CSV table of C-alpha atoms and ligand atoms in Angstrom, one decimal:
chain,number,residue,atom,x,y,z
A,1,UNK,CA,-43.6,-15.6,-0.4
A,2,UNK,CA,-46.8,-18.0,0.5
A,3,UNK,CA,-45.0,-20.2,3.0
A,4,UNK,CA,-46.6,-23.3,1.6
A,5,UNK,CA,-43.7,-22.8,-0.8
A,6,UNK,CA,-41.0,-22.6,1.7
A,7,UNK,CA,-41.7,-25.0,4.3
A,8,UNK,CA,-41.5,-28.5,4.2
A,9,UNK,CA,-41.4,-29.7,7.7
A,10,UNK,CA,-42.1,-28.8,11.4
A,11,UNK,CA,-39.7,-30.3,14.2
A,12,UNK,CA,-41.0,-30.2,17.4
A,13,UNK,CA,-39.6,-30.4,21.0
A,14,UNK,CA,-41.2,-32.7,23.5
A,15,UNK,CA,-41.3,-31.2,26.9
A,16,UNK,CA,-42.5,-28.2,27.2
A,17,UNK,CA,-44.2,-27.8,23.3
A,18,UNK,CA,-46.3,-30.9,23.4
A,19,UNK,CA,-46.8,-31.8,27.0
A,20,UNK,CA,-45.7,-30.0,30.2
A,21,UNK,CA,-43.2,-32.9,31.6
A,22,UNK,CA,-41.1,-29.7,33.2
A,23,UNK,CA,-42.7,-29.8,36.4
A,24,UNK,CA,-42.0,-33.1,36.9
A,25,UNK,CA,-38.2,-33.0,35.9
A,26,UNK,CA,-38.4,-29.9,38.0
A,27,UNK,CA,-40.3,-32.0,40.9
A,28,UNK,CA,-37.8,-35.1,40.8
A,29,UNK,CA,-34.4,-32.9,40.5
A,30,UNK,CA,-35.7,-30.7,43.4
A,31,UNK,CA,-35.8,-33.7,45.4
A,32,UNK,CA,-32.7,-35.3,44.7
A,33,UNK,CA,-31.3,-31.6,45.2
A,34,UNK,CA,-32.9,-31.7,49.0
A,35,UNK,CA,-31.2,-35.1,49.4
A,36,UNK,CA,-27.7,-34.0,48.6
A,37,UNK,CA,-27.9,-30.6,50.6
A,38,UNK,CA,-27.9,-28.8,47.5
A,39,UNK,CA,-30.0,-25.2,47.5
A,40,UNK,CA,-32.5,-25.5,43.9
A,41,UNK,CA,-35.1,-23.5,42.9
A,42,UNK,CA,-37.6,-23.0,39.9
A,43,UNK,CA,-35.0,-20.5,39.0
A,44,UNK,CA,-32.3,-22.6,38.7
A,45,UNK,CA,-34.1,-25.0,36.5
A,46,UNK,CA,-34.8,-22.7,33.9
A,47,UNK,CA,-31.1,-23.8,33.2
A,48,UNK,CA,-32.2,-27.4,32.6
A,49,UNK,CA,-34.6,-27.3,29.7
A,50,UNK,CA,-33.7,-28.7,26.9
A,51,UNK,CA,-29.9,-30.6,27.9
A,52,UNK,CA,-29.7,-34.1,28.7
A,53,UNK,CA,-30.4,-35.9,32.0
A,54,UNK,CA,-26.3,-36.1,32.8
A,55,UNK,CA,-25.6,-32.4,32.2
A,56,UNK,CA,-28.5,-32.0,34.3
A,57,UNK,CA,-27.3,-34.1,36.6
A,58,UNK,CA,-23.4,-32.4,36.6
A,59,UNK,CA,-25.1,-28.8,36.7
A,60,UNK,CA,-27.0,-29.5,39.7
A,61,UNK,CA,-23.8,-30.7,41.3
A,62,UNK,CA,-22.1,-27.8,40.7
A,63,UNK,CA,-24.7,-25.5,42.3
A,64,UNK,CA,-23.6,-27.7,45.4
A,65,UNK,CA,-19.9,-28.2,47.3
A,66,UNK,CA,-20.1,-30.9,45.6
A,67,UNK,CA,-16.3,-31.6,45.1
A,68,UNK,CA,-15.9,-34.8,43.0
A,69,UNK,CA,-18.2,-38.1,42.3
A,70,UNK,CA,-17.4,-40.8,40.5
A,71,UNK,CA,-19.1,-41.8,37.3
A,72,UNK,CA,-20.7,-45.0,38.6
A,73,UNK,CA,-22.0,-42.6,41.4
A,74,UNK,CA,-23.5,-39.8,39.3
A,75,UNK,CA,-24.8,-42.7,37.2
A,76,UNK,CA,-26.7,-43.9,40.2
A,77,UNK,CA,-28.2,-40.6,41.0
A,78,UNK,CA,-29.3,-40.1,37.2
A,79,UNK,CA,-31.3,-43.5,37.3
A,80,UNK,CA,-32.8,-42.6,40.4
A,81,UNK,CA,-34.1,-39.4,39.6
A,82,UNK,CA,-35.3,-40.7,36.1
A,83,UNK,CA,-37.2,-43.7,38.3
A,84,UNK,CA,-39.1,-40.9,40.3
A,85,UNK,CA,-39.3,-38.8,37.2
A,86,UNK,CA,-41.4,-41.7,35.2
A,87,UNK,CA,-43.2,-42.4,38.5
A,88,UNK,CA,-44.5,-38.9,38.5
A,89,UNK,CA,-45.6,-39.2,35.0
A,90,UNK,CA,-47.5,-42.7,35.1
A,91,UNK,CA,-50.9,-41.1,34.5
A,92,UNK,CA,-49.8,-39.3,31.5
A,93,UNK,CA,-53.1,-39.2,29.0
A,94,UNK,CA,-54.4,-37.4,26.1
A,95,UNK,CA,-55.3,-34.7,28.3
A,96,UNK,CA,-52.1,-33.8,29.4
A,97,UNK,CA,-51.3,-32.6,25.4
A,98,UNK,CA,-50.9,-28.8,25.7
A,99,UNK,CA,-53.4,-26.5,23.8
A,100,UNK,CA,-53.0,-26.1,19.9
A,101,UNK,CA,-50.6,-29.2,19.8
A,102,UNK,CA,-53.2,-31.6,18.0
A,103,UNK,CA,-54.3,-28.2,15.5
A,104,UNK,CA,-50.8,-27.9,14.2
A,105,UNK,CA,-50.2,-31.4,13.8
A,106,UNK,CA,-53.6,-31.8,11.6
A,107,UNK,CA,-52.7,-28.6,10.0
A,108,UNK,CA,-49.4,-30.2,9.2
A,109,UNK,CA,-51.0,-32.7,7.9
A,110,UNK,CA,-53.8,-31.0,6.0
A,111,UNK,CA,-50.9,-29.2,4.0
A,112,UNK,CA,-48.9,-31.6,3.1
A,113,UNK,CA,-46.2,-30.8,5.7
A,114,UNK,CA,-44.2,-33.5,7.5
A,115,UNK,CA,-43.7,-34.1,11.2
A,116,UNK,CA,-40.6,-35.1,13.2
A,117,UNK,CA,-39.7,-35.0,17.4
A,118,UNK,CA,-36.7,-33.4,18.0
A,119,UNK,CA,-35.9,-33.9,21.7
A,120,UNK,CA,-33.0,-34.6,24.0
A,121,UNK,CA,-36.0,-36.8,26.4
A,122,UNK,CA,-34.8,-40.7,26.3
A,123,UNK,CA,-38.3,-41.4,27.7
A,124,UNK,CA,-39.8,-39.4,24.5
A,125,UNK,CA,-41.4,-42.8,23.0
A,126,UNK,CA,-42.4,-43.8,26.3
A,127,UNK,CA,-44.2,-40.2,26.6
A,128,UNK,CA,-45.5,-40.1,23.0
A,129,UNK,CA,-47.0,-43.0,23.3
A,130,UNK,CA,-48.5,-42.5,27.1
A,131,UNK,CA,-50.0,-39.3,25.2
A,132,UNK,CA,-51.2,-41.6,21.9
A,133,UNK,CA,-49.3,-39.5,19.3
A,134,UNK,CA,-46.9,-42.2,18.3
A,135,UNK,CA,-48.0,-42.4,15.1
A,136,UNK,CA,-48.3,-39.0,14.0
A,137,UNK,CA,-44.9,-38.5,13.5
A,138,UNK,CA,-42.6,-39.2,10.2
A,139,UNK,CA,-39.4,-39.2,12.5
A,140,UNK,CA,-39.0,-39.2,15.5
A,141,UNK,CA,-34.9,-38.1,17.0
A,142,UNK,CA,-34.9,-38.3,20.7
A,143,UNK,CA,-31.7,-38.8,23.2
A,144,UNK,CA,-31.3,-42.2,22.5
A,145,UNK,CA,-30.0,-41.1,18.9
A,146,UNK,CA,-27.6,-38.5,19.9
A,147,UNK,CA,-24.8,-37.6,20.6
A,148,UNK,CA,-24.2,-34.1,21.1
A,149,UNK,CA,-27.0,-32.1,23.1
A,150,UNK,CA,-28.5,-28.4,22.5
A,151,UNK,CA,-27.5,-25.8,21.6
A,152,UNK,CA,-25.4,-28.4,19.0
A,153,UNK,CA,-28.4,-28.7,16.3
A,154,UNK,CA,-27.3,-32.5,15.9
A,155,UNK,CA,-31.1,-33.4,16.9
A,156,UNK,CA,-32.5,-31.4,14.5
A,157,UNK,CA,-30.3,-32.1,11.7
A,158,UNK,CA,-31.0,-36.2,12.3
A,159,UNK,CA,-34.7,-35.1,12.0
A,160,UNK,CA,-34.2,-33.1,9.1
A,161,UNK,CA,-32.3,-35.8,7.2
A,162,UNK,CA,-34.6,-38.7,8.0
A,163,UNK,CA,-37.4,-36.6,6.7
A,164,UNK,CA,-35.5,-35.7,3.5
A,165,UNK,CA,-35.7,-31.6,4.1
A,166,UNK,CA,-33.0,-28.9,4.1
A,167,UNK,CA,-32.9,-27.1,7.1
A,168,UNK,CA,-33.5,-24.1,5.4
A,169,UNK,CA,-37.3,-25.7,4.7
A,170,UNK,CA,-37.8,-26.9,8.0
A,171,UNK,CA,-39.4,-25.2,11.3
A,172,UNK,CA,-38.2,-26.2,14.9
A,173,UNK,CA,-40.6,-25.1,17.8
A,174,UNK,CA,-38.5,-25.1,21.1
A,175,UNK,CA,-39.8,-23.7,24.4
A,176,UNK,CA,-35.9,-24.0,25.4
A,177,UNK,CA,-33.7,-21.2,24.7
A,178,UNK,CA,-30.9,-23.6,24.4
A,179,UNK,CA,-33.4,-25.6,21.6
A,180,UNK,CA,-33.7,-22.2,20.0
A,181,UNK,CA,-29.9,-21.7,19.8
A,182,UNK,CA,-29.7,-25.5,18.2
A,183,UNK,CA,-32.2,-24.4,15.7
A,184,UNK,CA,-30.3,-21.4,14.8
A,185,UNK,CA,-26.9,-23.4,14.5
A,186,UNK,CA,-28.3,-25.9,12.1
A,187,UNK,CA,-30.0,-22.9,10.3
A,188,UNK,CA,-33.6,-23.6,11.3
A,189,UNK,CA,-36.4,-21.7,11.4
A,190,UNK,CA,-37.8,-21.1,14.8
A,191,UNK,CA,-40.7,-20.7,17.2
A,192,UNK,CA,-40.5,-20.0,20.7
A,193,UNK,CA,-42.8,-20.9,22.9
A,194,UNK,CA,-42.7,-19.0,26.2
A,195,UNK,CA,-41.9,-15.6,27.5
A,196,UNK,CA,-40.9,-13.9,24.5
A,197,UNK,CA,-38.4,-11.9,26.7
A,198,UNK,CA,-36.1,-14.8,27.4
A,199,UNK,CA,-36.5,-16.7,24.3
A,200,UNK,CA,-35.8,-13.5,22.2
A,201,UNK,CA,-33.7,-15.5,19.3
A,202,UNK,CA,-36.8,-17.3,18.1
A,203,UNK,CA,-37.7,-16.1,14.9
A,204,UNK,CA,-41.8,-16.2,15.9
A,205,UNK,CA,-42.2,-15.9,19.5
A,206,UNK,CA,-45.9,-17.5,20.7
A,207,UNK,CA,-47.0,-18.0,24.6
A,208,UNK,CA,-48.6,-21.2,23.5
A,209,UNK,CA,-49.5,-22.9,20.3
A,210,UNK,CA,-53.1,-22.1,20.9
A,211,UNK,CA,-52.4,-18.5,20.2
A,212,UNK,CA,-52.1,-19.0,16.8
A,213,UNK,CA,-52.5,-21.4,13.0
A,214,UNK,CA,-49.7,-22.6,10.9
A,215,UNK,CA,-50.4,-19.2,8.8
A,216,UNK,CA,-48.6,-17.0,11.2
A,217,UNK,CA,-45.8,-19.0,9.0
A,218,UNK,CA,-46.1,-15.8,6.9
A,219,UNK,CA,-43.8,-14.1,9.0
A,220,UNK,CA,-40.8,-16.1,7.9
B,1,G6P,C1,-35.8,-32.5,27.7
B,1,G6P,C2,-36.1,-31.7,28.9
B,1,G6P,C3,-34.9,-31.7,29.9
B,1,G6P,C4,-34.5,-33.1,30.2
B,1,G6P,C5,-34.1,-33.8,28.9
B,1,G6P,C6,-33.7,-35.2,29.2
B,1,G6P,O1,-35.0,-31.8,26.8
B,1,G6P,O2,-36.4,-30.3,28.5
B,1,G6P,O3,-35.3,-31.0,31.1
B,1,G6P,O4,-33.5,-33.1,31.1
B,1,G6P,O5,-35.2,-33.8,28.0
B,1,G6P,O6,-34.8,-36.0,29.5
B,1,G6P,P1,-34.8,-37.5,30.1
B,1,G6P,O7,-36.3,-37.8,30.0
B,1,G6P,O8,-34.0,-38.3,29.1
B,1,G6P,O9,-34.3,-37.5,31.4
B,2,MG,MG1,-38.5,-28.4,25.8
């Protein structure tokens, strides 16, 4: 079946599928990490993508002899690393949009398809904006609207409903193999964008969004 027929929408992710903000959650964990004693690597942070800034936060922890914190402690240490996080990302521009991004969003357009964010970022305005794609999107669901984080599909279901689309017509591109799982809980569609060995639930896997158009939809 033409997939003009089947799909209505495409969700995407934020870091990682638009821009490349990992490094620099990478950057500013790794340095709280060094500050609290606690052995973190590029390995380790694979773990990260996709979940929220506390369960970040509480994983890192528990990589450490870390043996309790208090709430208002670990809240203290979230803000802090955010505060380095955004300082990091100051110069975000246009240029920082990763290849294909702006294709599939005027193919989206071009066919009639709509457009929402689906990300677990509470600085995902901030970013969108930084990058000057506010206003391409329908919806936009980011951690300041949820309450439950991937793999729970709770993101993309709020995006699906506030674009008025089944799940079952909608697309979710995830560079997260967490954001896959979400997107296969809520009954999703997928595309992973990565390694296709590690993000091997993805129903299309792609290295980057460059490496191909909206008609690879086909293979749905
Ligand atoms: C995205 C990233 C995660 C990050 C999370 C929360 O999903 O992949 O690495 O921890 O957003 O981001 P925030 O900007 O709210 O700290
Ligand atoms: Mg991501």
């Amino acid at each position: 079946m033409d997939w003009k027929n089947k799909i209505k929408a495409v969700i995407f992710d934020l870091d990682g599928v638009i821009v490349d903000t990992a490094k620099y959650h990478y950057l500013a964990w790794k340095s709280l990490a060094d500050q609290l004693g606690i052995p973190f690597s590029e390995r380790e942070n694979e773990n990260l993508k996709g979940i929220s800034r506390m369960d970040s936060l509480n994983f890192i922890l528990s990589l450490g002899d870390v043996q309790y914190m208090s709430q208002d402690d670990k809240m203290k240490l979230a803000i802090s690393k955010n505060l380095h996080y955004l300082e990091l990302i100051t110069d975000l521009n246009r240029e920082d949009i990763l290849p294909g991004t702006l294709e599939w969003i005027q193919e989206c357009k071009d066919n009639n398809i709509k457009i929402a964010l689906g990300s677990a970022s509470k600085n995902a305005r901030r970013i969108l904006e930084s990058l000057d794609l506010i206003d391409q999107f329908d919806v936009i669901i980011d951690g300041t609207n949820t309450t439950k984080t991937k793999p729970d599909p709770q993101v993309f279901e709020l995006a699906a409903k506030g674009l008025g689309v089944k799940a079952s017509e909608s697309v979710v591109i995830e560079d997260a193999y967490k954001g896959l799982e979400a997107a296969k809980n809520g009954g999703f569609y997928s595309i992973g964008i990565g390694d296709p060995e590690i993000l091997n639930i993805a129903d299309i896997n792609l290295r980057s969004l460059s490496d191909a158009d909206m008609n690879i939809l086909e293979k749905l």
